[in-house]
């Protein structure tokens, strides 16, 4: 059971990083860091592209757009496959037995 949970977490981390990179590229191509515009133009497509919960898609989008806003370079910021995930109350909870 522990091994399958570890594998699931690693797959989630890779999908989250891919989603971040997608939004980072989108931001540079569209010259926009607006979360609302990104949501309106990409939400349905990203739900089908990435096999992670929509709350993680939104978190990844927000993080990527914030990174693009802070970077004034011509190169879009990229995440490595096993980079950290930004969890919040919608995406993570601890439960006791």
Tab-separated table of C-alpha atoms in Angstrom:
chain	number	residue	atom	x	y	z
A	1	UNK	CA	0.000	0.000	0.000
A	2	UNK	CA	2.787	2.448	0.849
A	3	UNK	CA	4.521	1.799	-2.484
A	4	UNK	CA	1.350	2.530	-4.492
A	5	UNK	CA	0.812	5.747	-2.520
A	6	UNK	CA	4.376	6.797	-3.244
A	7	UNK	CA	3.930	6.077	-6.963
A	8	UNK	CA	0.663	8.030	-7.013
A	9	UNK	CA	2.351	11.013	-5.345
A	10	UNK	CA	5.224	10.937	-7.845
A	11	UNK	CA	2.763	10.848	-10.768
A	12	UNK	CA	0.859	13.769	-9.244
A	13	UNK	CA	4.094	15.736	-8.879
A	14	UNK	CA	4.969	15.136	-12.548
A	15	UNK	CA	1.495	16.158	-13.741
A	16	UNK	CA	1.608	19.277	-11.540
A	17	UNK	CA	4.993	20.245	-13.010
A	18	UNK	CA	3.735	19.635	-16.551
A	19	UNK	CA	0.697	21.787	-15.806
A	20	UNK	CA	2.911	24.557	-14.396
A	21	UNK	CA	5.066	24.444	-17.534
A	22	UNK	CA	1.963	24.554	-19.733
A	23	UNK	CA	0.731	27.741	-18.035
A	24	UNK	CA	4.198	29.259	-18.030
A	25	UNK	CA	4.404	28.746	-21.797
A	26	UNK	CA	0.840	30.028	-22.215
A	27	UNK	CA	1.733	33.175	-20.294
A	28	UNK	CA	4.742	33.934	-22.483
A	29	UNK	CA	2.877	33.168	-25.730
A	30	UNK	CA	-0.118	35.306	-24.783
A	31	UNK	CA	1.906	37.995	-23.006
A	32	UNK	CA	-0.472	37.787	-20.043
A	33	UNK	CA	-0.195	36.999	-16.356
A	34	UNK	CA	-3.911	37.425	-15.673
A	35	UNK	CA	-5.341	34.458	-13.771
A	36	UNK	CA	-8.851	35.295	-14.976
A	37	UNK	CA	-7.843	35.401	-18.638
A	38	UNK	CA	-5.842	32.179	-18.282
A	39	UNK	CA	-8.796	30.485	-16.590
A	40	UNK	CA	-11.270	31.594	-19.254
A	41	UNK	CA	-9.032	30.543	-22.147
A	42	UNK	CA	-7.611	27.263	-20.829
A	43	UNK	CA	-9.757	25.723	-18.064
A	44	UNK	CA	-11.717	23.150	-20.086
A	45	UNK	CA	-8.657	22.129	-22.080
A	46	UNK	CA	-6.422	21.693	-19.043
A	47	UNK	CA	-9.041	19.579	-17.247
A	48	UNK	CA	-8.718	17.107	-20.098
A	49	UNK	CA	-4.939	17.406	-20.555
A	50	UNK	CA	-3.855	16.860	-16.959
A	51	UNK	CA	-4.980	13.981	-14.762
A	52	UNK	CA	-4.917	15.868	-11.469
A	53	UNK	CA	-7.745	17.433	-9.444
A	54	UNK	CA	-8.926	20.814	-10.714
A	55	UNK	CA	-7.842	22.482	-7.471
A	56	UNK	CA	-4.249	21.440	-8.261
A	57	UNK	CA	-4.641	22.722	-11.821
A	58	UNK	CA	-5.740	26.082	-10.417
A	59	UNK	CA	-2.877	26.088	-7.914
A	60	UNK	CA	-0.377	25.277	-10.658
A	61	UNK	CA	-1.817	27.998	-12.908
A	62	UNK	CA	-1.610	30.612	-10.173
A	63	UNK	CA	1.950	29.641	-9.249
A	64	UNK	CA	3.106	29.693	-12.889
A	65	UNK	CA	1.540	33.091	-13.568
A	66	UNK	CA	3.053	34.524	-10.386
A	67	UNK	CA	6.468	33.204	-11.469
A	68	UNK	CA	6.042	34.760	-14.916
A	69	UNK	CA	5.034	38.054	-13.347
A	70	UNK	CA	8.164	38.078	-11.191
A	71	UNK	CA	10.506	37.074	-14.010
A	72	UNK	CA	11.241	39.789	-16.541
A	73	UNK	CA	13.129	37.437	-18.857
A	74	UNK	CA	12.209	36.195	-22.304
A	75	UNK	CA	12.421	32.570	-21.153
A	76	UNK	CA	9.388	31.049	-19.443
A	77	UNK	CA	10.093	29.628	-15.955
A	78	UNK	CA	10.043	25.814	-15.824
A	79	UNK	CA	9.535	23.260	-13.067
A	80	UNK	CA	11.416	19.983	-12.906
A	81	UNK	CA	9.292	16.788	-12.859
A	82	UNK	CA	9.510	16.192	-9.112
A	83	UNK	CA	9.388	19.796	-7.924
A	84	UNK	CA	7.240	20.783	-4.985
A	85	UNK	CA	3.471	21.162	-5.101
A	86	UNK	CA	1.643	24.087	-3.550
A	87	UNK	CA	-1.027	22.528	-1.356
A	88	UNK	CA	-3.825	24.431	0.352
A	89	UNK	CA	-6.970	23.583	2.299
A	90	UNK	CA	-8.749	22.475	-0.893
A	91	UNK	CA	-6.030	20.076	-1.999
A	92	UNK	CA	-4.580	18.503	1.133
A	93	UNK	CA	-5.828	17.266	4.472
A	94	UNK	CA	-4.476	15.081	7.270
A	95	UNK	CA	-6.778	12.572	8.853
A	96	UNK	CA	-6.097	10.391	11.847
A	97	UNK	CA	-7.126	6.755	12.075
